């Protein structure tokens, strides 16, 4: 069938249209792409045809058709809701067709296929989000009626839809929508509770009677009912505390939980109900967690029961034989949220706290007694911290996989041991005075070596050491860690037996936790020695943990290079071997971060030792093509490598420059991940290049597209542009100047004030470095600057930059300034002298906008450079020009107490070697620092004495006008200003 004919056929009666659409849906579900693609194309054309979605509804509700075709019809319908259901959407469905579709969707809840039933429920919820209740008031009553029917299939499908509709409506966040959902909750909450209780009771009766199929059916309905109640309870009330029904349900949650937990005791792991029972138990805990998160004050009456329940099942024998890992994790999260919740913590001034807060605090204090806290602490450490048999097997079979698992970021939310560690930290922080003696007692009982044959003793010691590391900040005043390190921990690290790897790994981790908390500087060398030894350990997990501790040690503010240098070569070599040995992306990233940190801290001292790493990184880059986060870690390493290599980094350009090219090319998909680090690497490469090579120059082709993005990366883009400008490469402006000017004109159309300033600073730098060529290349940007000054730009920082740009032109390129003046004269239809007078007047008036001494001096140099002149406008503004000069002389002149003479402090001398200086980051100067210094030595601001320049110009003006004329001119200046000027010019 030809597509053209199919389309005309579609517009016939409904039956004909249905057969045509059915035909193409059948073809679209084919595995043959030659059949599938034309069918998809035809269906796409029909998406906007009136009646298409009615046809789809008829197809997916026809249970006699092929399941795949019906599935596809549902998906097309669901996608159509997103695109065409809203009234304002292009090609929106008509109100009449939508009314027909709404009615058809809730006619029969009898879909036999679970997956299709779920999709239908989801698409009904999507329509409800847009139309309920105003355009679809009958939806909820229909669902409630259908849930009440005795037909099992219809009841389940209606309940499934009821859940998805409730879930969707509860997620709307506009105030009006939330009010509608709250109204809905008040209407249906009682029914939802009855529904839940009915199905829960039915299940408990049926499971006890051994009726498996009926129990499964009731449990599924109980689960869906509870999901509905969860949304209604958490999102359906502004102040749940004032509503009996939700609070009654929440109090009943604990009783129901106990019922289901006790019921699960007799159900084995293989039982058909086991998985759903665990889901419903977890859902109960989610109700409590969500309610606590959204309504902490309303949760206060539940705190006591929640703590009693969670603690009894997790930290006493009550839970033996019935609790399971996810349930324990959720109970621990519940305890943690109660302990940490700010709403339950009084302010420092107790009397200022809310009554509810004080009440919550008192409940917590009365519950968390010494015996309870002690039991929780001991159980956490000696039971939940324990490395289980499965974990030890994983360690032996796949040590790297174990190490990756251990370092999981959000694993505390889902995994038992990480969750127990987080709970321990929070409880120990909250009740440290009570728990510190308990933990110290546990440490005391474990002094001395542990027998290798006693695995349980090794495991317990490992957990206690773990606790001491987690509580390091709290134990600062209670543990003499330096003494412990010398007397016991060092010795334990030297026990090389295979079984002792548990403690070697934990002890080196423990040291890492304490090294930035409390660790004497003179113990650093022994620590580096033991790190070097452990980087050669037979166990990979120990080596990986040691690398992490090394990073913490060198990244600490008390790190001293001189202490570390004797170990640098061997340590770096060991880290490099570890990097080569590990295979997991996460581990390679981890080791690369350690290497980066070491390189960053020792800087240029790393140069002799990085040859092997430089050779290996290209291979690693190639291998990581599908792993962008690993490539980000490589980029970070390269950033520190280039800093360490300085000018020698040009030796790695064959690898380095293609990496920068790819990372900063926005047409390449990886740029989404690599751009930020790639730009940083580009900057660092430019800062450390001796000269800009043709290849480095070529990468600038990427800049135009980067500027178009107009993103948060603009600042670093300007930094890169400035770096090219400071390279003083004549080819750069020749090749890219014009396109850069066009890019800037586009950027300035839609940019923040700060962005405008960044653009203008680039222009100013171009004018400073290339005063002859710069004004020609960036001429299009100069009239707006001139115009901004004349019109009195109101933002001081922008005005200051405008004056800096024009000051450069006036001081260093008089021809360009005259041309600009004439251009503005024609534009404003005023005489050039009138324009010049306005500019000088505005300059004098806005001098206070300029805060940097360098810019203020530039203004003075530019203004006084207008002399000598017989121009009446300049002579008329002579007083203002002299005022600017004297202000700037006050800024830059320092008095020599020995000679009682003044000296311009901004004038630079080339006598002092740059190598003896440091840059703004307190690091040795980069190649760019050296270039900037050479440019500064030529810059009038740093090369010309303002005192001398003012004297020469005034002398020339006097010679031009004669003594009498010059005296008349000076009389226009305030006598106090003249006096100050004379003091500065003494000796000339």
CSV table of N, CA and C in Angstrom, one decimal, residues 147-283:
chain,number,residue,atom,x,y,z
A,147,UNK,N,-13.1,0.2,41.4
A,147,UNK,CA,-12.3,-0.5,42.4
A,147,UNK,C,-13.2,-1.3,43.3
A,148,UNK,N,-14.5,-0.9,43.4
A,148,UNK,CA,-15.4,-1.6,44.3
A,148,UNK,C,-16.0,-2.9,43.7
A,149,UNK,N,-15.9,-3.1,42.3
A,149,UNK,CA,-16.5,-4.2,41.7
A,149,UNK,C,-15.9,-5.5,42.1
A,150,UNK,N,-16.6,-6.6,42.0
A,150,UNK,CA,-16.2,-7.9,42.4
A,150,UNK,C,-15.3,-8.6,41.4
A,151,UNK,N,-15.3,-8.1,40.2
A,151,UNK,CA,-14.4,-8.7,39.1
A,151,UNK,C,-13.0,-8.5,39.4
A,152,UNK,N,-12.2,-9.5,39.6
A,152,UNK,CA,-10.8,-9.4,40.0
A,152,UNK,C,-10.0,-8.6,39.0
A,153,UNK,N,-10.1,-8.8,37.7
A,153,UNK,CA,-9.3,-8.2,36.7
A,153,UNK,C,-9.7,-6.7,36.7
A,154,UNK,N,-10.9,-6.4,36.6
A,154,UNK,CA,-11.4,-5.0,36.5
A,154,UNK,C,-10.9,-4.2,37.8
A,155,UNK,N,-11.1,-4.9,38.9
A,155,UNK,CA,-10.7,-4.2,40.2
A,155,UNK,C,-9.2,-3.9,40.2
A,156,UNK,N,-8.4,-4.8,39.8
A,156,UNK,CA,-6.9,-4.6,39.8
A,156,UNK,C,-6.5,-3.5,38.8
A,157,UNK,N,-7.1,-3.6,37.6
A,157,UNK,CA,-6.7,-2.5,36.6
A,157,UNK,C,-7.2,-1.1,37.0
A,158,UNK,N,-8.4,-1.1,37.6
A,158,UNK,CA,-8.8,0.2,38.1
A,158,UNK,C,-8.0,0.7,39.2
A,159,UNK,N,-7.5,-0.2,40.1
A,159,UNK,CA,-6.7,0.2,41.2
A,159,UNK,C,-5.3,0.6,40.7
A,160,UNK,N,-4.8,-0.1,39.7
A,160,UNK,CA,-3.5,0.3,39.1
A,160,UNK,C,-3.6,1.7,38.5
A,161,UNK,N,-4.7,2.0,37.8
A,161,UNK,CA,-4.9,3.3,37.2
A,161,UNK,C,-5.1,4.4,38.3
A,162,UNK,N,-5.8,4.0,39.4
A,162,UNK,CA,-6.0,4.9,40.5
A,162,UNK,C,-4.7,5.3,41.1
A,163,UNK,N,-3.8,4.4,41.2
A,163,UNK,CA,-2.5,4.7,41.8
A,163,UNK,C,-1.7,5.7,40.9
A,164,UNK,N,-1.6,5.4,39.6
A,164,UNK,CA,-0.9,6.2,38.7
A,164,UNK,C,-1.5,7.6,38.6
A,165,UNK,N,-2.8,7.7,38.6
A,165,UNK,CA,-3.4,9.1,38.6
A,165,UNK,C,-3.1,9.8,39.9
A,166,UNK,N,-3.2,9.2,41.0
A,166,UNK,CA,-2.8,9.8,42.3
A,166,UNK,C,-1.4,10.2,42.3
A,167,UNK,N,-0.5,9.4,41.8
A,167,UNK,CA,0.9,9.7,41.8
A,167,UNK,C,1.2,10.9,40.9
A,168,UNK,N,0.6,10.9,39.8
A,168,UNK,CA,0.8,12.1,38.9
A,168,UNK,C,0.3,13.4,39.4
A,169,UNK,N,-1.0,13.3,39.9
A,169,UNK,CA,-1.6,14.6,40.5
A,169,UNK,C,-0.8,15.1,41.7
A,170,UNK,N,-0.2,14.2,42.5
A,170,UNK,CA,0.5,14.6,43.7
A,170,UNK,C,1.8,15.3,43.3
A,171,UNK,N,2.3,15.0,42.1
A,171,UNK,CA,3.6,15.6,41.7
A,171,UNK,C,3.5,17.0,41.2
A,172,UNK,N,2.3,17.5,41.0
A,172,UNK,CA,2.2,18.9,40.5
A,172,UNK,C,2.5,19.9,41.7
A,173,UNK,N,3.2,21.0,41.3
A,173,UNK,CA,3.7,21.8,42.4
A,173,UNK,C,3.2,23.2,42.4
A,174,UNK,N,2.4,23.6,41.4
A,174,UNK,CA,1.8,25.0,41.5
A,174,UNK,C,0.7,25.0,42.6
A,175,UNK,N,0.6,26.2,43.2
A,175,UNK,CA,-0.3,26.3,44.4
A,175,UNK,C,-1.7,25.8,44.1
A,176,UNK,N,-2.2,26.2,42.9
A,176,UNK,CA,-3.6,25.9,42.6
A,176,UNK,C,-3.7,24.4,42.4
A,177,UNK,N,-2.7,23.7,41.8
A,177,UNK,CA,-2.7,22.3,41.6
A,177,UNK,C,-2.6,21.6,43.0
A,178,UNK,N,-1.8,22.1,43.9
A,178,UNK,CA,-1.7,21.4,45.2
A,178,UNK,C,-3.0,21.5,45.9
A,179,UNK,N,-3.7,22.7,45.8
A,179,UNK,CA,-4.9,22.8,46.5
A,179,UNK,C,-6.0,21.8,45.9
A,180,UNK,N,-6.0,21.6,44.6
A,180,UNK,CA,-6.9,20.6,44.0
A,180,UNK,C,-6.6,19.2,44.5
A,181,UNK,N,-5.3,18.9,44.7
A,181,UNK,CA,-4.9,17.6,45.1
A,181,UNK,C,-5.3,17.4,46.6
A,182,UNK,N,-5.2,18.5,47.4
A,182,UNK,CA,-5.6,18.4,48.8
A,182,UNK,C,-7.1,18.2,48.9
A,183,UNK,N,-7.8,18.9,48.0
A,183,UNK,CA,-9.3,18.7,48.0
A,183,UNK,C,-9.6,17.3,47.7
A,184,UNK,N,-8.9,16.7,46.7
A,184,UNK,CA,-9.2,15.3,46.3
A,184,UNK,C,-8.8,14.4,47.5
A,185,UNK,N,-7.7,14.7,48.2
A,185,UNK,CA,-7.3,13.8,49.3
A,185,UNK,C,-8.4,13.8,50.4
A,186,UNK,N,-8.9,14.9,50.7
A,186,UNK,CA,-10.0,15.0,51.8
A,186,UNK,C,-11.2,14.2,51.4
A,187,UNK,N,-11.5,14.1,50.0
A,187,UNK,CA,-12.7,13.4,49.6
A,187,UNK,C,-12.5,11.9,49.6
A,188,UNK,N,-11.3,11.4,49.2
A,188,UNK,CA,-11.1,10.0,48.9
A,188,UNK,C,-10.3,9.3,50.0
A,189,UNK,N,-9.7,10.1,51.0
A,189,UNK,CA,-8.8,9.4,51.9
A,189,UNK,C,-9.5,8.3,52.7
A,190,UNK,N,-10.7,8.6,53.2
A,190,UNK,CA,-11.4,7.5,54.0
A,190,UNK,C,-11.6,6.3,53.1
A,191,UNK,N,-12.0,6.4,51.9
A,191,UNK,CA,-12.2,5.3,51.0
A,191,UNK,C,-10.9,4.5,50.8
A,192,UNK,N,-9.8,5.3,50.5
A,192,UNK,CA,-8.5,4.7,50.3
A,192,UNK,C,-8.0,3.9,51.5
A,193,UNK,N,-8.3,4.4,52.7
A,193,UNK,CA,-7.9,3.7,53.9
A,193,UNK,C,-8.7,2.4,54.0
A,194,UNK,N,-10.0,2.5,53.8
A,194,UNK,CA,-10.9,1.3,53.8
A,194,UNK,C,-10.4,0.2,52.8
A,195,UNK,N,-10.1,0.7,51.6
A,195,UNK,CA,-9.6,-0.2,50.6
A,195,UNK,C,-8.3,-0.9,51.0
A,196,UNK,N,-7.4,-0.1,51.6
A,196,UNK,CA,-6.1,-0.7,52.0
A,196,UNK,C,-6.3,-1.7,53.1
A,197,UNK,N,-7.1,-1.3,54.1
A,197,UNK,CA,-7.4,-2.3,55.3
A,197,UNK,C,-8.1,-3.5,54.8
A,198,UNK,N,-9.0,-3.4,53.9
A,198,UNK,CA,-9.7,-4.5,53.4
A,198,UNK,C,-8.8,-5.5,52.7
A,199,UNK,N,-8.0,-5.0,51.8
A,199,UNK,CA,-7.1,-5.9,51.1
A,199,UNK,C,-5.9,-6.5,52.0
A,200,UNK,N,-5.5,-5.7,52.9
A,200,UNK,CA,-4.4,-6.1,53.8
A,200,UNK,C,-5.0,-7.3,54.7
A,201,UNK,N,-6.2,-7.1,55.2
A,201,UNK,CA,-6.8,-8.1,56.1
A,201,UNK,C,-7.1,-9.4,55.3
A,202,UNK,N,-7.6,-9.2,54.1
A,202,UNK,CA,-7.9,-10.3,53.2
A,202,UNK,C,-6.6,-11.2,53.0
A,203,UNK,N,-5.5,-10.4,52.7
A,203,UNK,CA,-4.2,-11.1,52.5
A,203,UNK,C,-3.8,-11.9,53.7
A,204,UNK,N,-3.8,-11.3,54.9
A,204,UNK,CA,-3.4,-11.9,56.1
A,204,UNK,C,-4.2,-13.2,56.4
A,205,UNK,N,-5.5,-13.1,56.1
A,205,UNK,CA,-6.4,-14.3,56.4
A,205,UNK,C,-6.0,-15.4,55.4
A,206,UNK,N,-5.9,-15.0,54.1
A,206,UNK,CA,-5.6,-16.0,53.1
A,206,UNK,C,-4.3,-16.7,53.2
A,207,UNK,N,-3.3,-15.9,53.6
A,207,UNK,CA,-1.9,-16.5,53.7
A,207,UNK,C,-1.9,-17.5,54.9
A,208,UNK,N,-2.6,-17.1,56.0
A,208,UNK,CA,-2.7,-18.0,57.1
A,208,UNK,C,-3.5,-19.3,56.8
A,209,UNK,N,-4.5,-19.2,55.9
A,209,UNK,CA,-5.3,-20.3,55.5
A,209,UNK,C,-4.6,-21.1,54.4
A,210,UNK,N,-3.5,-20.6,53.9
A,210,UNK,CA,-2.7,-21.4,52.8
A,210,UNK,C,-3.3,-21.2,51.4
A,211,UNK,N,-4.1,-20.2,51.2
A,211,UNK,CA,-4.7,-20.0,49.9
A,211,UNK,C,-3.8,-19.1,49.0
A,212,UNK,N,-2.8,-19.7,48.4
A,212,UNK,CA,-1.7,-18.9,47.7
A,212,UNK,C,-2.2,-18.0,46.6
A,213,UNK,N,-3.0,-18.5,45.6
A,213,UNK,CA,-3.4,-17.6,44.5
A,213,UNK,C,-4.2,-16.4,45.0
A,214,UNK,N,-5.1,-16.7,45.9
A,214,UNK,CA,-6.0,-15.6,46.4
A,214,UNK,C,-5.1,-14.6,47.2
A,215,UNK,N,-4.1,-15.1,48.0
A,215,UNK,CA,-3.2,-14.3,48.8
A,215,UNK,C,-2.4,-13.4,47.9
A,216,UNK,N,-1.9,-13.9,46.8
A,216,UNK,CA,-1.1,-13.1,45.8
A,216,UNK,C,-1.9,-12.0,45.3
A,217,UNK,N,-3.2,-12.3,44.9
A,217,UNK,CA,-4.1,-11.3,44.4
A,217,UNK,C,-4.4,-10.2,45.4
A,218,UNK,N,-4.7,-10.6,46.6
A,218,UNK,CA,-5.0,-9.6,47.7
A,218,UNK,C,-3.7,-8.8,48.0
A,219,UNK,N,-2.6,-9.4,48.0
A,219,UNK,CA,-1.3,-8.7,48.3
A,219,UNK,C,-1.0,-7.6,47.3
A,220,UNK,N,-1.3,-8.0,46.0
A,220,UNK,CA,-1.0,-7.0,44.9
A,220,UNK,C,-1.9,-5.8,45.1
A,221,UNK,N,-3.2,-6.0,45.5
A,221,UNK,CA,-4.1,-4.9,45.6
A,221,UNK,C,-3.8,-4.1,46.9
A,222,UNK,N,-3.3,-4.8,47.9
A,222,UNK,CA,-2.9,-4.1,49.1
A,222,UNK,C,-1.7,-3.2,48.8
A,223,UNK,N,-0.8,-3.7,48.0
A,223,UNK,CA,0.4,-2.9,47.6
A,223,UNK,C,0.0,-1.6,46.9
A,224,UNK,N,-0.9,-1.8,45.9
A,224,UNK,CA,-1.4,-0.6,45.1
A,224,UNK,C,-2.2,0.3,46.0
A,225,UNK,N,-3.0,-0.2,46.9
A,225,UNK,CA,-3.8,0.7,47.8
A,225,UNK,C,-2.8,1.5,48.7
A,226,UNK,N,-1.8,0.8,49.2
A,226,UNK,CA,-0.8,1.5,50.1
A,226,UNK,C,0.0,2.6,49.3
A,227,UNK,N,0.3,2.3,48.0
A,227,UNK,CA,0.9,3.3,47.2
A,227,UNK,C,0.1,4.6,47.0
A,228,UNK,N,-1.2,4.4,46.9
A,228,UNK,CA,-2.2,5.5,46.8
A,228,UNK,C,-2.2,6.3,48.1
A,229,UNK,N,-2.2,5.5,49.2
A,229,UNK,CA,-2.3,6.2,50.5
A,229,UNK,C,-1.0,7.0,50.8
A,230,UNK,N,0.1,6.4,50.3
A,230,UNK,CA,1.4,7.1,50.5
A,230,UNK,C,1.4,8.5,49.9
A,231,UNK,N,0.9,8.6,48.7
A,231,UNK,CA,0.8,9.9,48.0
A,231,UNK,C,-0.2,10.8,48.7
A,232,UNK,N,-1.3,10.3,49.1
A,232,UNK,CA,-2.4,11.1,49.7
A,232,UNK,C,-1.9,11.6,51.1
A,233,UNK,N,-1.2,10.8,51.8
A,233,UNK,CA,-0.8,11.1,53.2
A,233,UNK,C,0.3,12.2,53.1
A,234,UNK,N,1.3,12.0,52.2
A,234,UNK,CA,2.5,12.9,52.2
A,234,UNK,C,2.2,14.2,51.5
A,235,UNK,N,1.3,14.2,50.4
A,235,UNK,CA,1.1,15.4,49.7
A,235,UNK,C,-0.3,16.0,49.7
A,236,UNK,N,-1.2,15.3,50.5
A,236,UNK,CA,-2.6,15.7,50.4
A,236,UNK,C,-3.0,16.6,51.5
A,237,UNK,N,-2.1,17.0,52.4
A,237,UNK,CA,-2.5,17.9,53.6
A,237,UNK,C,-1.5,18.9,53.8
A,238,UNK,N,-2.0,20.2,54.0
A,238,UNK,CA,-1.1,21.3,54.4
A,238,UNK,C,-0.6,21.1,55.9
A,239,UNK,N,-1.5,20.7,56.7
A,239,UNK,CA,-1.2,20.5,58.1
A,239,UNK,C,-1.8,19.1,58.6
A,240,UNK,N,-1.1,18.0,58.3
A,240,UNK,CA,-1.7,16.7,58.6
A,240,UNK,C,-2.1,16.5,60.1
A,241,UNK,N,-1.4,17.3,60.9
A,241,UNK,CA,-1.6,17.1,62.4
A,241,UNK,C,-3.0,17.5,62.8
A,242,UNK,N,-3.7,18.3,62.0
A,242,UNK,CA,-5.0,18.7,62.3
A,242,UNK,C,-6.1,17.8,61.6
A,243,UNK,N,-5.6,16.7,61.0
A,243,UNK,CA,-6.5,15.8,60.4
A,243,UNK,C,-6.4,14.4,61.0
A,244,UNK,N,-7.5,14.0,61.5
A,244,UNK,CA,-7.6,12.7,62.2
A,244,UNK,C,-7.2,11.5,61.3
A,245,UNK,N,-7.7,11.5,60.1
A,245,UNK,CA,-7.5,10.3,59.2
A,245,UNK,C,-6.0,10.0,58.9
A,246,UNK,N,-5.3,11.0,58.4
A,246,UNK,CA,-3.9,10.6,58.0
A,246,UNK,C,-3.1,10.3,59.3
A,247,UNK,N,-3.3,11.0,60.4
A,247,UNK,CA,-2.5,10.7,61.6
A,247,UNK,C,-2.9,9.3,62.2
A,248,UNK,N,-4.2,9.0,62.0
A,248,UNK,CA,-4.7,7.7,62.5
A,248,UNK,C,-4.0,6.6,61.6
A,249,UNK,N,-3.9,6.8,60.3
A,249,UNK,CA,-3.3,5.8,59.4
A,249,UNK,C,-1.8,5.7,59.8
A,250,UNK,N,-1.1,6.8,60.1
A,250,UNK,CA,0.3,6.7,60.4
A,250,UNK,C,0.6,6.0,61.7
A,251,UNK,N,-0.3,6.2,62.7
A,251,UNK,CA,-0.1,5.5,63.9
A,251,UNK,C,-0.4,4.0,63.7
A,252,UNK,N,-1.3,3.7,62.8
A,252,UNK,CA,-1.6,2.3,62.5
A,252,UNK,C,-0.5,1.6,61.7
A,253,UNK,N,0.3,2.4,61.0
A,253,UNK,CA,1.4,1.9,60.2
A,253,UNK,C,2.3,0.9,61.0
A,254,UNK,N,2.6,1.3,62.3
A,254,UNK,CA,3.5,0.5,63.1
A,254,UNK,C,2.9,-0.9,63.4
A,255,UNK,N,1.6,-0.9,63.7
A,255,UNK,CA,0.9,-2.2,64.0
A,255,UNK,C,0.9,-3.0,62.8
A,256,UNK,N,0.6,-2.4,61.6
A,256,UNK,CA,0.5,-3.2,60.4
A,256,UNK,C,1.9,-3.7,60.0
A,257,UNK,N,2.9,-2.9,60.2
A,257,UNK,CA,4.3,-3.3,59.9
A,257,UNK,C,4.6,-4.6,60.7
A,258,UNK,N,4.3,-4.6,62.0
A,258,UNK,CA,4.6,-5.7,62.9
A,258,UNK,C,3.8,-7.0,62.4
A,259,UNK,N,2.6,-6.7,61.9
A,259,UNK,CA,1.8,-7.9,61.4
A,259,UNK,C,2.4,-8.5,60.2
A,260,UNK,N,2.9,-7.6,59.3
A,260,UNK,CA,3.5,-8.2,58.1
A,260,UNK,C,4.9,-8.8,58.3
A,261,UNK,N,5.6,-8.2,59.2
A,261,UNK,CA,6.9,-8.7,59.6
A,261,UNK,C,6.7,-10.1,60.2
A,262,UNK,N,5.8,-10.2,61.2
A,262,UNK,CA,5.6,-11.5,61.8
A,262,UNK,C,5.0,-12.5,60.8
A,263,UNK,N,4.2,-12.1,59.9
A,263,UNK,CA,3.7,-13.0,58.9
A,263,UNK,C,4.8,-13.5,58.0
A,264,UNK,N,5.8,-12.6,57.7
A,264,UNK,CA,6.9,-13.0,56.8
A,264,UNK,C,7.8,-14.1,57.5
A,265,UNK,N,7.7,-14.2,58.8
A,265,UNK,CA,8.5,-15.1,59.5
A,265,UNK,C,8.3,-16.6,59.0
A,266,UNK,N,7.1,-16.9,58.7
A,266,UNK,CA,6.7,-18.2,58.2
A,266,UNK,C,6.8,-18.4,56.7
A,267,UNK,N,7.2,-17.4,56.0
A,267,UNK,CA,7.3,-17.4,54.6
A,267,UNK,C,8.7,-17.5,54.1
A,268,UNK,N,9.1,-18.6,53.5
A,268,UNK,CA,10.5,-18.8,53.0
A,268,UNK,C,10.8,-17.9,51.8
A,269,UNK,N,12.1,-17.9,51.5
A,269,UNK,CA,12.6,-17.0,50.4
A,269,UNK,C,12.0,-17.4,49.1
A,270,UNK,N,11.6,-18.6,48.9
A,270,UNK,CA,11.1,-19.1,47.6
A,270,UNK,C,9.6,-18.9,47.5
A,271,UNK,N,9.0,-18.5,48.6
A,271,UNK,CA,7.5,-18.4,48.5
A,271,UNK,C,7.1,-17.4,47.5
A,272,UNK,N,6.0,-17.6,46.8
A,272,UNK,CA,5.5,-16.8,45.8
A,272,UNK,C,5.2,-15.3,46.3
A,273,UNK,N,4.8,-15.2,47.6
A,273,UNK,CA,4.5,-13.9,48.1
A,273,UNK,C,5.7,-13.2,48.7
A,274,UNK,N,6.8,-13.8,48.8
A,274,UNK,CA,7.9,-13.2,49.6
A,274,UNK,C,8.4,-11.9,49.0
A,275,UNK,N,8.6,-11.8,47.7
A,275,UNK,CA,9.1,-10.6,47.2
A,275,UNK,C,8.1,-9.4,47.4
A,276,UNK,N,6.8,-9.7,47.1
A,276,UNK,CA,5.8,-8.6,47.3
A,276,UNK,C,5.6,-8.2,48.8
A,277,UNK,N,5.8,-9.2,49.7
A,277,UNK,CA,5.7,-8.9,51.1
A,277,UNK,C,6.8,-7.9,51.5
A,278,UNK,N,8.0,-8.2,51.0
A,278,UNK,CA,9.1,-7.3,51.3
A,278,UNK,C,8.9,-5.9,50.7
A,279,UNK,N,8.3,-5.9,49.5
A,279,UNK,CA,8.0,-4.6,48.9
A,279,UNK,C,7.0,-3.8,49.8
A,280,UNK,N,6.0,-4.5,50.3
A,280,UNK,CA,5.0,-3.7,51.1
A,280,UNK,C,5.6,-3.3,52.4
A,281,UNK,N,6.5,-4.1,53.0
A,281,UNK,CA,7.1,-3.7,54.2
A,281,UNK,C,8.0,-2.5,54.0
A,282,UNK,N,8.7,-2.5,52.9
A,282,UNK,CA,9.6,-1.3,52.5
A,282,UNK,C,8.7,-0.1,52.2
A,283,UNK,N,7.6,-0.3,51.6
A,283,UNK,CA,6.7,0.8,51.3
A,283,UNK,C,6.2,1.5,52.6
